[in-house]
PDB file of C-alpha atoms in Angstrom:
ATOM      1  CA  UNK A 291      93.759 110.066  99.605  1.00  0.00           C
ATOM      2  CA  UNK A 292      91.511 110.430  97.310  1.00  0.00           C
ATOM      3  CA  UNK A 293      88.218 107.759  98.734  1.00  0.00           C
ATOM      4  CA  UNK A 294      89.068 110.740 101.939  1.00  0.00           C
ATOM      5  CA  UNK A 295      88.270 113.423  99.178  1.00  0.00           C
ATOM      6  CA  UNK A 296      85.425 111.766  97.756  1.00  0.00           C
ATOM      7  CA  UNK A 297      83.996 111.608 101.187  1.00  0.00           C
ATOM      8  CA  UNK A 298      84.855 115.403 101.978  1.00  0.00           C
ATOM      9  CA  UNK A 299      82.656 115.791  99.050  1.00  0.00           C
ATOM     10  CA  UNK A 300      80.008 113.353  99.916  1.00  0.00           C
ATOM     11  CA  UNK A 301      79.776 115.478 103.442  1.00  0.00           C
ATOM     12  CA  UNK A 302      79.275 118.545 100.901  1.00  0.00           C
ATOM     13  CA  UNK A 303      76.434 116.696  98.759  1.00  0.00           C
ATOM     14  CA  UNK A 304      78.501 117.518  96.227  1.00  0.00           C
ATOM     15  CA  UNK A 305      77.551 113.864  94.531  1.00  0.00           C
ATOM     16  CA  UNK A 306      79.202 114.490  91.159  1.00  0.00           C
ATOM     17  CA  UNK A 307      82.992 115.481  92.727  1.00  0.00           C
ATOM     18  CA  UNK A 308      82.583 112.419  95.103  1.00  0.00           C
ATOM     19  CA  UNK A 309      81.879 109.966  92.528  1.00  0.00           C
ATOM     20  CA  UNK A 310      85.087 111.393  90.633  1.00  0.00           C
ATOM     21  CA  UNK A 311      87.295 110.719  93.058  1.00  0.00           C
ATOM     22  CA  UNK A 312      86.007 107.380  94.345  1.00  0.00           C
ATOM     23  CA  UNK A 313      86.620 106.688  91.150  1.00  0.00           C
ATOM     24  CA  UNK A 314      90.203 107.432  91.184  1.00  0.00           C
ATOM     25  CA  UNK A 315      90.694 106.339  94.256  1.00  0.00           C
ATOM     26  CA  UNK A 316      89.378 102.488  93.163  1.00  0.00           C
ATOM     27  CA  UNK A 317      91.408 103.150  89.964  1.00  0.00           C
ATOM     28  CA  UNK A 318      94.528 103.424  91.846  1.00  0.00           C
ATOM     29  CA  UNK A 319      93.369 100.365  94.463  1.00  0.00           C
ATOM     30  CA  UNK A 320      93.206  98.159  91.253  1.00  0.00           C
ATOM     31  CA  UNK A 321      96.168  98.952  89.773  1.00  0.00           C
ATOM     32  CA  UNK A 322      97.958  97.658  92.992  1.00  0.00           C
ATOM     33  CA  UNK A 323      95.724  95.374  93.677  1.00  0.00           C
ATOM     34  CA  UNK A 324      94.642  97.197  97.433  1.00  0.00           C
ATOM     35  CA  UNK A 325      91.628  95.330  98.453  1.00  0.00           C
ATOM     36  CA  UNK A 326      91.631  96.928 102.127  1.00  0.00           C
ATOM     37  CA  UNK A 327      91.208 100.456  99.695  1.00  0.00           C
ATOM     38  CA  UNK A 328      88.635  98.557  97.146  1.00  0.00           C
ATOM     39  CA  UNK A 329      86.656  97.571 100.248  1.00  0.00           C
ATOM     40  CA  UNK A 330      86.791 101.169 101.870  1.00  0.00           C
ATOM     41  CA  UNK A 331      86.114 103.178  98.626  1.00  0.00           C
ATOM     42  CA  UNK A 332      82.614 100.303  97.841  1.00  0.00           C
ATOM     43  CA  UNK A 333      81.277 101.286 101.123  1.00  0.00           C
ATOM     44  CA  UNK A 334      81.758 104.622 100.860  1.00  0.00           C
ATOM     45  CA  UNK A 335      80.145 104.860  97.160  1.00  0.00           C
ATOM     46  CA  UNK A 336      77.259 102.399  98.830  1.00  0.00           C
ATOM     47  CA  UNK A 337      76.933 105.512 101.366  1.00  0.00           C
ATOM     48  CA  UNK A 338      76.601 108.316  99.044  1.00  0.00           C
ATOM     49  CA  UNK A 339      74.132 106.301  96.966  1.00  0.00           C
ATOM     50  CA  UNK A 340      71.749 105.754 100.254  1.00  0.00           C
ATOM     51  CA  UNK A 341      72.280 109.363 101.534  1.00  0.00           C
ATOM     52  CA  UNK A 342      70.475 110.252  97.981  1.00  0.00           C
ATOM     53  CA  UNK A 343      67.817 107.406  98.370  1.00  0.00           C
ATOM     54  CA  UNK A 344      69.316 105.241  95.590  1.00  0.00           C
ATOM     55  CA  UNK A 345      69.565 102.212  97.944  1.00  0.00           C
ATOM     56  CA  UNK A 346      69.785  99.787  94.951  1.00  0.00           C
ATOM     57  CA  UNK A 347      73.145 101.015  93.569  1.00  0.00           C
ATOM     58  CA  UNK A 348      73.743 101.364  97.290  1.00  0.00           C
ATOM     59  CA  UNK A 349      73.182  97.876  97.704  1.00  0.00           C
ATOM     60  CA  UNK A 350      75.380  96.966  94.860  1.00  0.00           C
ATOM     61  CA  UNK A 351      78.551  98.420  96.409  1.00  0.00           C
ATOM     62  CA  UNK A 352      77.852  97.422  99.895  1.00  0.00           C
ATOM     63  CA  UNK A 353      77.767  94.178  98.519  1.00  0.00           C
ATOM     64  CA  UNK A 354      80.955  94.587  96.369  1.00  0.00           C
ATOM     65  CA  UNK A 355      82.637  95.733  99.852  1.00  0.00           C
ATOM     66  CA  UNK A 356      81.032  93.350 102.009  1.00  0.00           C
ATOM     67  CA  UNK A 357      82.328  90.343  99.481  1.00  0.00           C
ATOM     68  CA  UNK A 358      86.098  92.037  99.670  1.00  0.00           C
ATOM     69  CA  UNK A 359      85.965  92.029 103.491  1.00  0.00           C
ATOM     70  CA  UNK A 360      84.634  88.513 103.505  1.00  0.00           C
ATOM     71  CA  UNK A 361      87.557  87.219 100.831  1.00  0.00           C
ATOM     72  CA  UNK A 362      89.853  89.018 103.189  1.00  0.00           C
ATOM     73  CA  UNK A 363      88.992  89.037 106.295  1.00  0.00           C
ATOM     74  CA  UNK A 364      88.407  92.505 107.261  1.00  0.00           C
ATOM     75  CA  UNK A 365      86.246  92.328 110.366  1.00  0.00           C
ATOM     76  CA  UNK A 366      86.090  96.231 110.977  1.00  0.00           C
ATOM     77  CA  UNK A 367      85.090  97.261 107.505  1.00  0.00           C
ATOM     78  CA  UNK A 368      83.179  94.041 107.101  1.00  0.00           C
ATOM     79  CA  UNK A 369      80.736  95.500 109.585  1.00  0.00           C
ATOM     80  CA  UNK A 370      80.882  98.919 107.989  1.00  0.00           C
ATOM     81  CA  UNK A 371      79.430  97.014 104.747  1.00  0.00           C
ATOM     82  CA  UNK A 372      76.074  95.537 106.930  1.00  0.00           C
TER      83      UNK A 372
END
C-alpha cells in the first residue's frame, strides 16, 4: 500500500511525500522479510530518482532491485529493474 502511495506521489512530482512512503513501505517489507515488495519499492525509488535526473542514486536502487529479482527469481520485475 504504501510503495502504491509513494508512486501516486511520484506521478505528482511530489518527490519529498514519495520518498516517505517508499520508505515505509521498504520498512514494512523488511520487517517481514517481503523481497517481491523490497524489489518493487527499489525500482520504484530508482524511477523517481531518474525522472529528476539523479540517475546515480537511480542506478543504486535499480541495482538493489535488479540483485533481489536475480536472488529470487522474479522475471517480471527483473526486467522492470533493466
Amino acid at each position: 500500500l504504501y510503495s502504491s502511495i509513494g508512486r501516486l506521489f511520484t506521478d505528482q512530482s511530489d518527490t519529498v511525500n514519495a520518498i516517505k512512503y517508499y520508505n515505509k513501505s521498504l520498512d514494512i517489507a523488511y520487517s517481514i522479510d517481503h523481497k517481491w515488495l523490497m524489489s518493487i519499492t527499489y525500482n520504484r525509488l530508482g524511477n523517481l530518482h531518474k525522472k529528476n535526473s539523479k540517475y546515480d542514486t537511480a542506478l543504486y536502487y535499480y541495482n538493489k532491485a535488479l540483485e533481489i529479482n536475480k536472488n529470487k527469481g522474479y522475471t517480471i520485475t527483473l526486467m522492470t529493474s533493466i
